[in-house]
Short mmCIF file of C-alpha atoms in Angstrom, two decimals:
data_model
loop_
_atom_site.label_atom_id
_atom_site.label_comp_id
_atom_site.label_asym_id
_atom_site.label_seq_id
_atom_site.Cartn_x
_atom_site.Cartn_y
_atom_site.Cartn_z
CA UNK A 290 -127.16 -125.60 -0.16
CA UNK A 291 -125.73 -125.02 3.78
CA UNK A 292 -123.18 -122.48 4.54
CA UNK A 293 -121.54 -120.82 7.38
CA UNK A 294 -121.43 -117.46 8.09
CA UNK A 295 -119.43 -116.13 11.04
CA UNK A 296 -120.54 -112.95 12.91
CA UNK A 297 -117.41 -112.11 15.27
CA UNK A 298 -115.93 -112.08 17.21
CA UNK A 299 -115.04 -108.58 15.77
CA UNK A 300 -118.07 -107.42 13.65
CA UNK A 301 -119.82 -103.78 13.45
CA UNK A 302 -122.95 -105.16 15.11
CA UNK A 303 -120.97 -106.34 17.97
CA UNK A 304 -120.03 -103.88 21.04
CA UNK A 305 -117.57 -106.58 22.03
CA UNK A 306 -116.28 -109.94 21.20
CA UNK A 307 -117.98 -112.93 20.46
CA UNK A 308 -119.43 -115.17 17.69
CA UNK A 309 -122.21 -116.25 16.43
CA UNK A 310 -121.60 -118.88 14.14
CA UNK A 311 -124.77 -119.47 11.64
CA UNK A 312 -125.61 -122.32 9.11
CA UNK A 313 -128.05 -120.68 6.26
CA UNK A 314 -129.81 -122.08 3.37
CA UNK A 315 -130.02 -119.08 1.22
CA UNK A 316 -131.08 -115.91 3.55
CA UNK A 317 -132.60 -117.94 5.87
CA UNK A 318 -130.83 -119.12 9.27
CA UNK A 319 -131.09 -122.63 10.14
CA UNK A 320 -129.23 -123.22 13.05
CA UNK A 321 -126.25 -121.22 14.84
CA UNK A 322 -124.15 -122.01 17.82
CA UNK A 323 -122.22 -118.67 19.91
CA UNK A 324 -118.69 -119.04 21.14
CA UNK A 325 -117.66 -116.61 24.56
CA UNK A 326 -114.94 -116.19 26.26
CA UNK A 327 -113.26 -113.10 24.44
CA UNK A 328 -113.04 -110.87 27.73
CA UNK A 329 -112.36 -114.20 30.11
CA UNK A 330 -110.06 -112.23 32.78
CA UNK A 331 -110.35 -114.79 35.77
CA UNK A 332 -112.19 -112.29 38.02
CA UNK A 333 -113.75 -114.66 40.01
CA UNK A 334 -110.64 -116.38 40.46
CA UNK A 335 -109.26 -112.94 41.20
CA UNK A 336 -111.62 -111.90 44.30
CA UNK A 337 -110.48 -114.67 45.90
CA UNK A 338 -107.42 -112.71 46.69
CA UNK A 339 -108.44 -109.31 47.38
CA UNK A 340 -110.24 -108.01 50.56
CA UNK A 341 -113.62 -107.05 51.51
CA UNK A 342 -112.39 -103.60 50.72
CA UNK A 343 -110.35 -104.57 47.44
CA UNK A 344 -112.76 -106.91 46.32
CA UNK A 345 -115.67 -104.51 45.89
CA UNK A 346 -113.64 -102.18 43.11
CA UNK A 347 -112.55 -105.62 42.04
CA UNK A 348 -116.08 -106.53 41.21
CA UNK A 349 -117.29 -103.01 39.93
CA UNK A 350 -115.36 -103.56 36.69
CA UNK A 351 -117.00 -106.91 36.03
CA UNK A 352 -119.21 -104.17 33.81
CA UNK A 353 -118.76 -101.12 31.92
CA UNK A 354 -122.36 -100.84 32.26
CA UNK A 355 -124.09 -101.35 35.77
CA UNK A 356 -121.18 -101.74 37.27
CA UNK A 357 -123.20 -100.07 40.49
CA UNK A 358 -125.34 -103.28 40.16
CA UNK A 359 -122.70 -105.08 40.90
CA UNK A 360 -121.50 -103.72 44.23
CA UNK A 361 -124.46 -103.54 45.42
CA UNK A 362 -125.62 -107.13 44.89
CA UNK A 363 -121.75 -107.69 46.40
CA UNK A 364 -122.10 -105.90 49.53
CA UNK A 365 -125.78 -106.96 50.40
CA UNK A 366 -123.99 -110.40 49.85
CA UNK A 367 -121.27 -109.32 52.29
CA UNK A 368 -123.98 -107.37 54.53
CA UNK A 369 -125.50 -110.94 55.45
CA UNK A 370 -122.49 -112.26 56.31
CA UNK A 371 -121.31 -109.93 58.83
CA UNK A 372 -124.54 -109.15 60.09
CA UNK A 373 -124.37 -105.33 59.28
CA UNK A 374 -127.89 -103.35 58.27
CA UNK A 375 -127.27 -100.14 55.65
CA UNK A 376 -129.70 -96.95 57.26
CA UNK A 377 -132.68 -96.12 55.44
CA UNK A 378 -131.59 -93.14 54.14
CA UNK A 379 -128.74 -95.73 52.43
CA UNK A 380 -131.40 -97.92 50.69
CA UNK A 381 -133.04 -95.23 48.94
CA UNK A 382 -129.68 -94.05 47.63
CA UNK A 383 -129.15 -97.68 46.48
CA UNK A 384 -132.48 -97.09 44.96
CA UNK A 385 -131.72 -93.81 43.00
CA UNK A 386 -128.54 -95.46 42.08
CA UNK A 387 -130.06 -98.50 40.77
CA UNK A 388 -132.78 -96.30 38.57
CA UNK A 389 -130.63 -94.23 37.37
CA UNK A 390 -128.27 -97.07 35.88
CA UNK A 391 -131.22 -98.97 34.63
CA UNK A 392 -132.03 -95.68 32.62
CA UNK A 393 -128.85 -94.93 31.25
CA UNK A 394 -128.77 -98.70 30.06
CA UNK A 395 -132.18 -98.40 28.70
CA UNK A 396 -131.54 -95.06 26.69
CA UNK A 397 -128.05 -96.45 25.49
CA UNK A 398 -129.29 -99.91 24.23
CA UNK A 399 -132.38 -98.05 22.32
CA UNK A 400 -129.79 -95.78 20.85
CA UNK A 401 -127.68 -98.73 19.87
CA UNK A 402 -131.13 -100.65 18.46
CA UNK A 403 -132.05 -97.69 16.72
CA UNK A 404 -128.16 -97.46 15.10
CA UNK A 405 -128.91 -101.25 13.88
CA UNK A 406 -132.31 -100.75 12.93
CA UNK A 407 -130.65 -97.95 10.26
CA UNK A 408 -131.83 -95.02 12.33
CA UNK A 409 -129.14 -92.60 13.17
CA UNK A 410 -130.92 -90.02 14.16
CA UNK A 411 -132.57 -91.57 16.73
CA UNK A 412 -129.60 -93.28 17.60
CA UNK A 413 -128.21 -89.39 18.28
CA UNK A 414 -131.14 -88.35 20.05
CA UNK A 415 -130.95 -91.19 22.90
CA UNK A 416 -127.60 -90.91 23.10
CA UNK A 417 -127.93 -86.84 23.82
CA UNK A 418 -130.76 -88.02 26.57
CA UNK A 419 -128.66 -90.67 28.29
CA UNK A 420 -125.68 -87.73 28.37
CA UNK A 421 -128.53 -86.30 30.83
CA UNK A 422 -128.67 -89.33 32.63
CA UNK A 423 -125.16 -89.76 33.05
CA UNK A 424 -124.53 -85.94 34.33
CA UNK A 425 -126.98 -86.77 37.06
CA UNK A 426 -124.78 -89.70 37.92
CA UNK A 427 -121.19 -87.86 37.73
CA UNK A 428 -123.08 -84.98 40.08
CA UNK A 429 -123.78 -88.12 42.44
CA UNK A 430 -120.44 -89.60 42.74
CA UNK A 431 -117.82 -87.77 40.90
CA UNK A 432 -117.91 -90.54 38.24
CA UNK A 433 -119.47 -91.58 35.05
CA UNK A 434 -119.01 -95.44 34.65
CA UNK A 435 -117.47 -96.64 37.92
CA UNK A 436 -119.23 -94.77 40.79
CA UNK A 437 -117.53 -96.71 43.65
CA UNK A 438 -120.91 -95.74 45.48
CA UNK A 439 -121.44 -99.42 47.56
CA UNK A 440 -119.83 -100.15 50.74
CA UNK A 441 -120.24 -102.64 53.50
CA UNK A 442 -123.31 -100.93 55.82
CA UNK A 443 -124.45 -98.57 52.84
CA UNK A 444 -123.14 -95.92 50.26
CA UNK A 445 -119.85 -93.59 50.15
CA UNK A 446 -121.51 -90.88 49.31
CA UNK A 447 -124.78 -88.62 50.46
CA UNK A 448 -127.32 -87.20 47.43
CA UNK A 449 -127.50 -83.61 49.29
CA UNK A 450 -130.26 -82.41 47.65
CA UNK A 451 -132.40 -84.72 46.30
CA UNK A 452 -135.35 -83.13 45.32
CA UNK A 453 -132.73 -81.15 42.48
CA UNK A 454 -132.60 -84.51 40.71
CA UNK A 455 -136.03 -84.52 39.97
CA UNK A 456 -136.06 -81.90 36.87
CA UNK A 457 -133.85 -84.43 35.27
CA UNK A 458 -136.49 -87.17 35.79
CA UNK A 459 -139.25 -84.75 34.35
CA UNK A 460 -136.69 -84.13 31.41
CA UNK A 461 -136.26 -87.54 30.53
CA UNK A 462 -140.10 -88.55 31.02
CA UNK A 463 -141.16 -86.02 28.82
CA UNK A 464 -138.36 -86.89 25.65
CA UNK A 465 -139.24 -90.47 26.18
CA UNK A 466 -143.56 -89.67 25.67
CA UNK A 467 -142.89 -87.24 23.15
CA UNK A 468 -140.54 -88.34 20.89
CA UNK A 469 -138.47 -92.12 21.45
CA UNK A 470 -141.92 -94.09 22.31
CA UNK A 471 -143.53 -92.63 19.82
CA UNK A 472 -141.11 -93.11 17.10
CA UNK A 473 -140.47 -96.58 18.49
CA UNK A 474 -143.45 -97.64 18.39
CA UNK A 475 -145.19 -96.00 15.75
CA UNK A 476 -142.35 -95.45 12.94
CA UNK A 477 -142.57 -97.77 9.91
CA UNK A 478 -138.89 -98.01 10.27
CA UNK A 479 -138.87 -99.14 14.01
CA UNK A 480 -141.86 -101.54 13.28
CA UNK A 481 -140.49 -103.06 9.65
CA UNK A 482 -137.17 -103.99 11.72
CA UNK A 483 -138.74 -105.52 14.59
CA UNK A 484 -142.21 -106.82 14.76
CA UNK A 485 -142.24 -110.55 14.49
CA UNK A 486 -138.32 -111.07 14.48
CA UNK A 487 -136.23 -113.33 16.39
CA UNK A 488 -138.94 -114.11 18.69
CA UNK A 489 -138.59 -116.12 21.87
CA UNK A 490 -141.65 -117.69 22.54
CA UNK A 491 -143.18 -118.26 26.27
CA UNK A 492 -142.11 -122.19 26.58
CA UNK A 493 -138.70 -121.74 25.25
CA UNK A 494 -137.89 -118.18 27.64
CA UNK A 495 -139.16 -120.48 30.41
CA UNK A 496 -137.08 -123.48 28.98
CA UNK A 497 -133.48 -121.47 28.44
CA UNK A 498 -134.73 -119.50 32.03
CA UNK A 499 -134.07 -116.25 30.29
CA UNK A 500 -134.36 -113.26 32.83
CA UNK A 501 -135.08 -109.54 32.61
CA UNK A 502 -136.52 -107.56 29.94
CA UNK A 503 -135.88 -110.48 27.39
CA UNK A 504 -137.89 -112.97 29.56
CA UNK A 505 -140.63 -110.30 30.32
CA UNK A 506 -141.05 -109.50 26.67
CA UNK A 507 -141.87 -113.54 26.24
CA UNK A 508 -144.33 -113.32 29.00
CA UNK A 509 -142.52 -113.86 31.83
CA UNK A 510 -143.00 -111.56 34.88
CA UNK A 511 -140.96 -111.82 36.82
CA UNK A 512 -139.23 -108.84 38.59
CA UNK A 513 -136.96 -109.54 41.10
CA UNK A 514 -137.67 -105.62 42.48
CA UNK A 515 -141.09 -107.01 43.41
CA UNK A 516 -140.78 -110.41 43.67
CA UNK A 517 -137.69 -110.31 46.06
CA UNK A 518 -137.50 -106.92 47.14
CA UNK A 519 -134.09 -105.45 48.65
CA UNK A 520 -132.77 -102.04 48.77
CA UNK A 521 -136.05 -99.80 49.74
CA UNK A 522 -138.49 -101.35 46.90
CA UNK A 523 -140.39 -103.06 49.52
CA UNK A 524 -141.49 -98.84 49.49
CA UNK A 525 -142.03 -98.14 46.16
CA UNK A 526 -145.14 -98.33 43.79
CA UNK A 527 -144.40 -99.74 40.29
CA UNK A 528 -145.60 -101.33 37.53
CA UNK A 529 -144.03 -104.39 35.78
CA UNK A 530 -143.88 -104.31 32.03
CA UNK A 531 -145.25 -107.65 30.22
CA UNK A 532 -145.09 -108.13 27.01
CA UNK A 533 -145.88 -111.52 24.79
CA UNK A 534 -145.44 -111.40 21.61
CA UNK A 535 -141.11 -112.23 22.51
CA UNK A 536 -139.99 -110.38 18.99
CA UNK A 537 -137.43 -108.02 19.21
CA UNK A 538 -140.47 -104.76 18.78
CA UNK A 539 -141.19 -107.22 22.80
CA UNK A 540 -138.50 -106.32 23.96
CA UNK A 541 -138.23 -102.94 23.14
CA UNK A 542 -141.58 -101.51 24.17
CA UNK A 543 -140.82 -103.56 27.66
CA UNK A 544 -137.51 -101.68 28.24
CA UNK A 545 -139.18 -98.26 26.51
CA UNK A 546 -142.25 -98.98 29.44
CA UNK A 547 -139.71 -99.83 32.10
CA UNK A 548 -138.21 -96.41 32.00
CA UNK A 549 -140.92 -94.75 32.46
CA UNK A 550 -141.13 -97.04 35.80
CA UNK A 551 -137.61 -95.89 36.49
CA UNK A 552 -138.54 -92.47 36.36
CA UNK A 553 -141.84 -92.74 38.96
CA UNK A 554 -139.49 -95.28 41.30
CA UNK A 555 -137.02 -92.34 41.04
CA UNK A 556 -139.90 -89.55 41.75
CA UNK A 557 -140.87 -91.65 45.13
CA UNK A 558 -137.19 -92.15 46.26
CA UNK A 559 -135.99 -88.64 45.13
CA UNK A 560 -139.20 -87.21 47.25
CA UNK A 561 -139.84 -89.77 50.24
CA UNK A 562 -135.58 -90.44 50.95
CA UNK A 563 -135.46 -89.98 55.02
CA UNK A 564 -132.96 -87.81 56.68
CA UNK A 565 -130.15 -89.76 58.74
CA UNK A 566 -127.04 -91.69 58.19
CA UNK A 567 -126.17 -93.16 54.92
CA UNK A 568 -124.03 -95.71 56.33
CA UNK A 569 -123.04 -97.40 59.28
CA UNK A 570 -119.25 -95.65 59.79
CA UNK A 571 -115.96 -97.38 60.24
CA UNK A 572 -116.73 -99.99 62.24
CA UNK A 573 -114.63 -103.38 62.96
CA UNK A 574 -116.31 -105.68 60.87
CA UNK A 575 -116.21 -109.41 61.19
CA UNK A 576 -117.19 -112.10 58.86
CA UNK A 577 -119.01 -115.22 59.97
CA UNK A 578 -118.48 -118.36 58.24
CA UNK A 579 -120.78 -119.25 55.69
CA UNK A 580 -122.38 -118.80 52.05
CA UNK A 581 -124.57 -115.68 51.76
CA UNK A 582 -126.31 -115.28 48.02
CA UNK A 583 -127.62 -111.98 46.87
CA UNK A 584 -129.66 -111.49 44.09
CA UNK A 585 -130.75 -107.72 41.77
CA UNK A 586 -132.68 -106.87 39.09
CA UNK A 587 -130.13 -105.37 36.72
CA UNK A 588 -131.26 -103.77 33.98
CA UNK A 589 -130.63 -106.79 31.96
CA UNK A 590 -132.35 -108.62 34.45
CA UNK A 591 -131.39 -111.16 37.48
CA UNK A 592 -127.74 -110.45 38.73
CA UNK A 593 -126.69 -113.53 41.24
CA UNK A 594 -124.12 -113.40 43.54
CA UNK A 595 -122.77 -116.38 46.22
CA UNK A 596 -120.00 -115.36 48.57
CA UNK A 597 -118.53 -117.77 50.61
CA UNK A 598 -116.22 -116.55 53.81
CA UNK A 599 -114.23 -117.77 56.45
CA UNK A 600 -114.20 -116.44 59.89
CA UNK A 601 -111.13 -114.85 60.98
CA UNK A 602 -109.88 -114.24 56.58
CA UNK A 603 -109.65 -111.24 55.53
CA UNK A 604 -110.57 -112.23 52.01
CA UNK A 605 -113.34 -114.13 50.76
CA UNK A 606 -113.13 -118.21 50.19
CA UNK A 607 -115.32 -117.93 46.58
CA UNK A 608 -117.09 -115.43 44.85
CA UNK A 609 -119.46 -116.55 42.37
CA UNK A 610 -120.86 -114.40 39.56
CA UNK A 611 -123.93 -115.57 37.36
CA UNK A 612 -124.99 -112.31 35.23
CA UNK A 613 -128.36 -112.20 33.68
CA UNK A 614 -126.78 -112.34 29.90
CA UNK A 615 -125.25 -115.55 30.83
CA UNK A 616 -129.15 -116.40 31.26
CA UNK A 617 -130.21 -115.12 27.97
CA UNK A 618 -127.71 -115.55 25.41
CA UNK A 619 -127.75 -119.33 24.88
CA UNK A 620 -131.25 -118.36 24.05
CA UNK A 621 -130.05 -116.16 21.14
CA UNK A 622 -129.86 -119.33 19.02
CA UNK A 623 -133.53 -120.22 19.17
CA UNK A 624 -133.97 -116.13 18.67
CA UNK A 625 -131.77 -116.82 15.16
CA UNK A 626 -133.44 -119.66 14.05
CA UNK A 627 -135.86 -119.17 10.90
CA UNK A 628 -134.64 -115.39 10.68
CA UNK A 629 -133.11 -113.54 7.72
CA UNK A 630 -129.59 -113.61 8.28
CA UNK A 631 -129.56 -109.34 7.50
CA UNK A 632 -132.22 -109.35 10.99
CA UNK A 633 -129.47 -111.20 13.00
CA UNK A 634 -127.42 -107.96 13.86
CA UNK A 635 -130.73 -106.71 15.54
CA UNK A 636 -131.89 -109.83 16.92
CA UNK A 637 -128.53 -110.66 18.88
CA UNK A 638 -128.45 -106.81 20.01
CA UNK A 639 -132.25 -107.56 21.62
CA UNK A 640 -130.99 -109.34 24.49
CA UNK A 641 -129.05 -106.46 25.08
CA UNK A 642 -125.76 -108.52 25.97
CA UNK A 643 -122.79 -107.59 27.55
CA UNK A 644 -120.22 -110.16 26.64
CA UNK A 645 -117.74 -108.70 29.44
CA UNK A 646 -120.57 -109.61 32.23
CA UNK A 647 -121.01 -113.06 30.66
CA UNK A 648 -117.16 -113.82 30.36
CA UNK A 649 -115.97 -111.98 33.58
CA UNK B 196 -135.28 -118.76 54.59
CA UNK B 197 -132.28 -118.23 56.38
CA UNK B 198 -129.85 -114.89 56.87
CA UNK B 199 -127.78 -115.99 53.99
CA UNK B 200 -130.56 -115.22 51.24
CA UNK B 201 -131.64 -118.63 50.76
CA UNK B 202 -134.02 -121.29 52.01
CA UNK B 203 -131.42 -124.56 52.31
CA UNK B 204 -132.76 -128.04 51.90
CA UNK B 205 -131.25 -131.44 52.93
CA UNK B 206 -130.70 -133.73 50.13
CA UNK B 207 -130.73 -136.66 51.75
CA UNK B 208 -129.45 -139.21 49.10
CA UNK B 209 -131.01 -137.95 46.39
CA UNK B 210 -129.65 -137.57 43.52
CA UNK B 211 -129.11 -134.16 41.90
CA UNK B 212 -131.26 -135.18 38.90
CA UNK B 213 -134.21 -136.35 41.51
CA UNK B 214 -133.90 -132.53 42.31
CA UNK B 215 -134.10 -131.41 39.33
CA UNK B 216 -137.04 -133.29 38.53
CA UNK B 217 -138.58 -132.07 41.31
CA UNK B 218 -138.19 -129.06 41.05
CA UNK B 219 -139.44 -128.90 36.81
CA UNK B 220 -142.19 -130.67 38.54
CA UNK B 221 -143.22 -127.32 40.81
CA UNK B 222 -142.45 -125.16 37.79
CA UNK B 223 -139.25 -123.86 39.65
CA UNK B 224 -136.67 -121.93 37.84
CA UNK B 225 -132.98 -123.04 37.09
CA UNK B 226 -130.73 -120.26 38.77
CA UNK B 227 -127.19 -121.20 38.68
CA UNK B 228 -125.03 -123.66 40.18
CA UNK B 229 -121.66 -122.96 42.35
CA UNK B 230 -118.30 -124.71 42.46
CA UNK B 231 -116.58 -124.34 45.85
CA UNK B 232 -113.25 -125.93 45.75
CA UNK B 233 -112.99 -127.37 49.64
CA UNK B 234 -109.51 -127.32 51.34
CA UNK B 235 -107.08 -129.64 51.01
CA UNK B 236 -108.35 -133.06 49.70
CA UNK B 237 -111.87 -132.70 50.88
CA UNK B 238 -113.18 -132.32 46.86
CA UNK B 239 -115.53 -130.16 45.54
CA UNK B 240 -119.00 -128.53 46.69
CA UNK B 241 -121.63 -127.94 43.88
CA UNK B 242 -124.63 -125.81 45.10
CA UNK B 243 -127.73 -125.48 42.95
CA UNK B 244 -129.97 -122.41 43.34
CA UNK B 245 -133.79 -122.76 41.96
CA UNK B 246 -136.41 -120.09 42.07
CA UNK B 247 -139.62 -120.70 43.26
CA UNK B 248 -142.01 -117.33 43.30
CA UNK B 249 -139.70 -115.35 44.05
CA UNK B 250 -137.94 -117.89 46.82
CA UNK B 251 -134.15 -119.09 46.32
CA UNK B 252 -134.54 -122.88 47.13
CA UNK B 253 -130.50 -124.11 47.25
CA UNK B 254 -129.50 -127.67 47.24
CA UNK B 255 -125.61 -128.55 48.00
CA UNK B 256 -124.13 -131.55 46.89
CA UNK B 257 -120.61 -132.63 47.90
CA UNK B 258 -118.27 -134.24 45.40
CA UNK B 259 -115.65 -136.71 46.41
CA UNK B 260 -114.91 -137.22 42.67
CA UNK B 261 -114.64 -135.09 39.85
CA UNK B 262 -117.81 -135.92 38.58
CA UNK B 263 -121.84 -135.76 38.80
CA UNK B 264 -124.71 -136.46 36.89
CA UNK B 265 -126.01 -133.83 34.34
CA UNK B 266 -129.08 -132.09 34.49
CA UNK B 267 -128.90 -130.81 31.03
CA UNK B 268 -131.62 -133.10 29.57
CA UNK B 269 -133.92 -132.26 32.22
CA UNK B 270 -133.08 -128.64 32.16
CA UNK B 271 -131.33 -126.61 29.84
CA UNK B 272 -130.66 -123.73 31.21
CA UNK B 273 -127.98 -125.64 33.20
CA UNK B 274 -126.41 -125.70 29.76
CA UNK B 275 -123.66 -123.10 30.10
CA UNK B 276 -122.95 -123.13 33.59
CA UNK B 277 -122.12 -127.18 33.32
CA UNK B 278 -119.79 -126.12 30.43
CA UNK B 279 -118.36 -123.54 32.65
CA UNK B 280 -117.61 -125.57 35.49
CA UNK B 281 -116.30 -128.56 33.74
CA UNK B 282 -113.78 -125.77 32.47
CA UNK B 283 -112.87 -124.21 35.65
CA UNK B 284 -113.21 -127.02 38.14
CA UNK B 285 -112.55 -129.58 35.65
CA UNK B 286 -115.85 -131.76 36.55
CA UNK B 287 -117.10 -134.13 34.72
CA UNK B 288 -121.38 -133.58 33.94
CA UNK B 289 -121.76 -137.64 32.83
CA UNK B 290 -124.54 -137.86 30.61
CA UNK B 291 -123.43 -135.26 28.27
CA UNK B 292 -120.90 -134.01 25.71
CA UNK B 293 -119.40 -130.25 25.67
CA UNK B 294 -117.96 -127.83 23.44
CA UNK B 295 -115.89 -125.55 24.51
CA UNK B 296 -117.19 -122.19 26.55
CA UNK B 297 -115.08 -120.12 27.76
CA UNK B 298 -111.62 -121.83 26.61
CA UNK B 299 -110.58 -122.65 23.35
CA UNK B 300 -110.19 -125.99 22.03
CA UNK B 301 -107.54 -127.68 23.48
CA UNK B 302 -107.12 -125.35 26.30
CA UNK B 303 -106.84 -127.51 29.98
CA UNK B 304 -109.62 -127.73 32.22
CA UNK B 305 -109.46 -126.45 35.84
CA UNK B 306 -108.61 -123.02 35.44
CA UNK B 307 -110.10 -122.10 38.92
CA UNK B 308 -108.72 -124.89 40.71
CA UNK B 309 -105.91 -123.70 43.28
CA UNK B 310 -103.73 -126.53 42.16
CA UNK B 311 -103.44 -126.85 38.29
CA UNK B 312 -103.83 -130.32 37.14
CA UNK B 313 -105.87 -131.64 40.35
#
């Protein structure tokens, strides 16, 4: 016999609302179908009224998470439209700003895996490493979630000394080989939980166009970092994580590998960041009519952003968001499919979604 | 590819499902799509953004009419953002049936129009 079970949209597995509505036959889910739109604030709808000064704080609290990413997709959207070009110096920063949210996103969602997986401790430990992370990012800007670092023509704010930053980077390399991969990896818990469940395979990431670690751990490889390079990563030598096996134990040892990554793109920036300006002053700046679209890899993959403008406005004519876990959660269904519903907690969490992003 | 971030094609009169076709064809992937509402009664402006290797390939179509053809069966990762704009521009995707997405049932459609109701 069918039956429904809700999860949501308030639910311990669930950092914030949404549901996942799933039809079982005994343990086993059948089918499921999500429902959004818990944090719909209108934001888009929003920008449309603010200025190219307003709109940028506007768009930082699309996320609690990489908000950063957001600016900075924002102003290299805005960049192209008025024609202005961020110093060198200000594209590194954007760099170490990027790496450094990607790792505190990385650390948190393997603590929060670990929490669903039934293993506090670990859970404790990533969450004491990302405090690292986060410190490094408060010393940066004065602020631990929204760093208002992105501006039109490059960052607010200098990184002094930036070779300092790199004991953190050796910290955090040397917890992640010595105890979280490991215990990932290797830990009957870590493995029982996630090896072969709620896998993705190759045709269907490809299908659903899933981006980011979720479509990398089906096989996908594509990076926007190296495929489409912005910022300074045109610079930097990296490795891009592939996984296919598309279970959830994927898409961890992708996001555990792509920290590591972090950490030697941070190394290169941190060592090789040029002296100079890091931005382009207060300048008169003028918008040109037209559609510019920007695109980052967030640490949940592709971030897209269109801005449209009007010569002569002082705010823009449209601002259109599509964040990467509006990519990948529709996929979360065929993740569901087939699984024990006591796996779906996990499975969901794999994607690593952030329902605010998705909603905006 | 132009300044803008994006290499712009003419469509011609195609349609935006001979696009789409041709664009599964070349193993390009389905970015997004945008919804422009144009001033006054000049309609809508839907702009679909593939990826191909890395390249952003956009295609704009302009709607007189509150309605175009879904892509849905030929791709479905247009899914959600069809849903989405048929909520917030109130267009009709023929060819397919919705549930709600970011409303609730029974909510009106065209929450990002600048004139409720048009």
């Amino acid at each position: 016999m069918s039956y429904k079970i809700p999860m949501g949209p308030y639910h311990p597995a669930l950092e914030e609302p949404y549901k996942l509505d799933m039809i079982c036959d005994g343990e086993t889910v059948s089918d499921a179908k999500l429902h959004i739109g818990f944090n719909f604030r209108g934001i888009e709808h929003l920008a449309e009224t603010r200025n190219y000064i307003q709109v940028i704080a506007l768009m930082e609290r699309v996320c609690g998470i990489c908000s950063n990413i957001h600016t900075l997709t924002l102003c290299q959207a805005m960049e192209k439209l008025t024609g202005v070009e961020p110093p060198p110096r200000a594209l590194y920063i954007r760099v170490v700003m990027a790496e450094l949210e990607r790792l505190h996103s990385h650390v948190l969602w393997a603590g929060i895996a670990a929490k669903l997986m039934g293993f506090k401790t670990m859970f404790m430990t990533c969450f004491a490493l990302r405090e690292k992370v986060m410190d490094v990012l408060q010393a940066i800007s004065g602020n631990r979630v929204n760093y208002s670092m992105n501006r039109i023509g490059g960052v607010n704010r200098d990184i002094e000394d930036p070779l300092a930053l790199l004991g953190m980077v050796d910290l955090l390399e040397r917890e992640m080989i010595r105890t979280i991969i490991p215990i990932f990896t290797t830990s009957t818990t870590a493995t029982l939980r996630c090896a072969g469940i709620g896998i993705l395979a190759n045709e269907k990431a490809v299908s659903c166009g899933v981006v980011g670690p979720t479509a990398r751990a089906s096989g996908v490889g594509q990076d926007l970092r190296r495929a489409a390079p912005y910022a300074a990563y045109s610079e930097m030598e990296f490795d891009v994580p592939v996984e296919k096996a598309g279970d959830v134990r994927a898409r961890l040892l992708v996001r555990a590998l792509e920290i590591m990554e972090s950490c030697r793109i941070l190394r290169q920036a941190l060592t090789k960041m040029p002296p100079g300006e890091f931005n382009t002053g207060d300048g008169k700046i003028v918008f040109s009519t037209g559609t510019a679209i920007s695109r980052v890899e967030a640490p949940r993959g592709e971030v897209v952003y269109s801005v449209s403008w009007k010569e002569n406005s002082r705010n823009p004519a449209r601002v259109h968001v599509r964040t990467p876990t509006f990519q990948n959660m529709p996929a979360i269904r065929w993740m569901v499919i087939g699984a024990r519903l006591a796996d779906t907690p996990l499975i969901q969490a794999s994607i690593d979604p952030c329902y605010s992003c998705t909603d905006r | 590819m132009d300044s803008s971030g994006v290499q712009w094609f003419d469509v011609g009169d195609q349609s935006v499902r001979e696009v789409a076709t041709a664009m599964k064809a070349r193993c390009a992937r389905f970015v997004t799509i945008t919804a422009t509402e144009l001033p006054g009664n000049e309609g809508l402006r839907l702009e679909y953004l593939w990826d191909l290797d890395g390249q952003l390939l956009g295609f704009s179509f302009h709607l007189e009419t509150n309605s175009v053809e879904s892509i849905f069966d030929i791709c479905e990762a247009t899914d959600w953002i069809e849903r989405e704009i048929h909520e917030g521009f109130a267009v009709d995707f023929i060819g397919r049936e919705y549930e709600p997405l970011l409303l609730r049932e029974g909510n009106n459609l065209g929450v990002n129009l600048r004139e409720e109701g048009r």
